[in-house]
Coordinates of C-alpha atoms in Angstrom, one line a residue:
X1148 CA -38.6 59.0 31.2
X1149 CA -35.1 58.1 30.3
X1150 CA -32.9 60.3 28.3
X1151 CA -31.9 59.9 24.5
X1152 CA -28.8 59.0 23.0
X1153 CA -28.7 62.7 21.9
X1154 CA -28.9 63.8 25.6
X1155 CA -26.9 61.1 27.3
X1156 CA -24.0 61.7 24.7
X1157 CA -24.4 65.5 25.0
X1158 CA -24.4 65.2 28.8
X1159 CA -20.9 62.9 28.9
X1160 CA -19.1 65.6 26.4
X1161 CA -20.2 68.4 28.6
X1162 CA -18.9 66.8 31.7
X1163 CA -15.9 65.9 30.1
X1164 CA -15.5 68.9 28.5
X1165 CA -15.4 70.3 32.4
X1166 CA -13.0 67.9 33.4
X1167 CA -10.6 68.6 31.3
X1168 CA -11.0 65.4 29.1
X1169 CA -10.6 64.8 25.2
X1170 CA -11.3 67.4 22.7
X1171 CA -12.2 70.8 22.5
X1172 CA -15.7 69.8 22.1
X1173 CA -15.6 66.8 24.4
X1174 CA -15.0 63.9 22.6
X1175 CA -12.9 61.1 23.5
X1176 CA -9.9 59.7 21.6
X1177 CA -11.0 56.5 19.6
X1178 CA -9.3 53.2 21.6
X1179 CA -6.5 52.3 19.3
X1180 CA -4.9 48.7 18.9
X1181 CA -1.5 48.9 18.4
X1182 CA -0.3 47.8 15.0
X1183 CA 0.1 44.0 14.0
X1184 CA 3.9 43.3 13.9
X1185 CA 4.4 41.7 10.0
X1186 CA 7.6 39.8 9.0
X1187 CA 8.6 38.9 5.8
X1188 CA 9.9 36.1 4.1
X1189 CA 13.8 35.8 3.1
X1190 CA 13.0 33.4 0.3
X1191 CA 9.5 34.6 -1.0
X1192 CA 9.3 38.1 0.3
X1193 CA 5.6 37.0 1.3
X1194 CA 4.6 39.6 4.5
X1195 CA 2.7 37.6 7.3
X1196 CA 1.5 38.7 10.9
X1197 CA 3.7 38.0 13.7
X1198 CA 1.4 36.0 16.4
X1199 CA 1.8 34.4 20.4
X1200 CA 2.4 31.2 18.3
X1201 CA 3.8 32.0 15.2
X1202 CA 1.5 29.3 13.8
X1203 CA 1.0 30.9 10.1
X1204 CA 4.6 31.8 9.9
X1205 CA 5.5 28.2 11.2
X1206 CA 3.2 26.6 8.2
X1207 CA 4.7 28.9 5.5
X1208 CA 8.8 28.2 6.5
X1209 CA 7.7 24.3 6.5
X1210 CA 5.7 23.4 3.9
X1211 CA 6.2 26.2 1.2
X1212 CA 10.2 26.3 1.6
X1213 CA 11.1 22.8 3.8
X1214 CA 13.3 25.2 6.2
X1215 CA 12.3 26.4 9.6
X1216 CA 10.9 29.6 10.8
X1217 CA 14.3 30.8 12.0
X1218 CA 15.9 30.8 8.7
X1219 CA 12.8 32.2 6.7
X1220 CA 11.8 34.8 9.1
X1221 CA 14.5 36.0 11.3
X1222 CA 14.3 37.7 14.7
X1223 CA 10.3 36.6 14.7
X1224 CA 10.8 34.1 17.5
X1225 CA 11.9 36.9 19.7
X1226 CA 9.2 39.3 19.0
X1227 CA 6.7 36.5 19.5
X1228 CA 8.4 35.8 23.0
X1229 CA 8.1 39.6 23.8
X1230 CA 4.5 39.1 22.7
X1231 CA 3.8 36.3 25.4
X1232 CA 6.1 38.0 28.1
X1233 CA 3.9 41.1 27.9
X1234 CA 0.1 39.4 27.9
X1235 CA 1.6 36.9 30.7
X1236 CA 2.9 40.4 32.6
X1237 CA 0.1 41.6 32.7
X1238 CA -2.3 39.2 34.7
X1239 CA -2.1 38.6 38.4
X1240 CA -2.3 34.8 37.5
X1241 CA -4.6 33.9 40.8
X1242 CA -7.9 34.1 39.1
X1243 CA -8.9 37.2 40.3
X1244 CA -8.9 36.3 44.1
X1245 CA -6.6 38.7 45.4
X1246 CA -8.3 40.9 47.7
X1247 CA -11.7 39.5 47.6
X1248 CA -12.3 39.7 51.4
X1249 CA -13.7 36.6 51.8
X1250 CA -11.9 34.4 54.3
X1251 CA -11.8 30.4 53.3
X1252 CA -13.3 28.1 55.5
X1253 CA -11.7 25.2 56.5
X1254 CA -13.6 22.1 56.4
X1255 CA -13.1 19.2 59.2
X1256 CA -14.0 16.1 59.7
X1257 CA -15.7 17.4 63.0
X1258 CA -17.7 19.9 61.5
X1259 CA -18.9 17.5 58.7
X1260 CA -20.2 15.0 61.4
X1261 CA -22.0 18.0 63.3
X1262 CA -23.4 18.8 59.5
X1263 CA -24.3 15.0 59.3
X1264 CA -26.0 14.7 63.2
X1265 CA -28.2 17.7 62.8
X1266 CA -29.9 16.3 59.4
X1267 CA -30.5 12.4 61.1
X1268 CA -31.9 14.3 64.4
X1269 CA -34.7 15.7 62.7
X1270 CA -34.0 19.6 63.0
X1271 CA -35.8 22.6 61.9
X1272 CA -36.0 21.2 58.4
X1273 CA -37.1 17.6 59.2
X1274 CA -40.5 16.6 57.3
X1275 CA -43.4 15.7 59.2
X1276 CA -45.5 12.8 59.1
X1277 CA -49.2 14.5 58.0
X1278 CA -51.6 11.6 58.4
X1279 CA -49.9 8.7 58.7
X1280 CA -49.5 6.8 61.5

């Protein structure tokens, strides 16, 4: 009979309680984002999120003011740049096949035509004729 929540969660804060881990009564920290970087407008004062893009903060300088994002929100070009160097840092950027172990098999024209022969010649998978003459 599997364990309850009660006993699974009591079991993880006593191990981690003799590891070493968290708390004095076991429990882990909470997983914390860091905070959202805001910037704020020059002209308006209005406070918006600093993104990879800058999309909002590209949409306010233009259409509310007529300026660009530059002159409405300083310095955020360079924290969104910091933003996309970190995230693109961070990723091995090969699609996780580093290290998978499988070798790649080259495929030849020989070993296509050996692929092609066995299926005309009627191998171990070739149907049978069952009544017909």
């Amino acid at each position: 009979m599997p364990e309850s929540h009660k006993a699974e969660n009591a079991r993880r804060k006593k191990q981690n309680i003799a590891a070493g881990i968290g708390d004095e009564n076991g429990r882990l920290p909470p997983r914390m984002k860091a905070d959202a970087k805001m910037a704020q407008c020059i002209v308006c004062q209005a406070e918006l999120k600093i993104t990879k893009t800058n999309t909002e903060l590209k949409l306010h300088s233009e259409n509310k003011h007529g300026k660009t994002i530059d002159v409405c929100f300083p310095g955020a070009e360079a924290v969104s740049a910091e933003m996309k160097n970190s995230v693109a840092g961070g990723s091995t950027g090969n699609g996780g096949k580093a290290g998978s172990g499988k070798g790649s098999k080259k495929v030849t024209k020989e070993n296509l035509d050996d692929l092609l022969m066995a299926g005309m010649a009627g191998g171990p998978g070739a149907k049978k004729n069952k009544g017909r003459k």
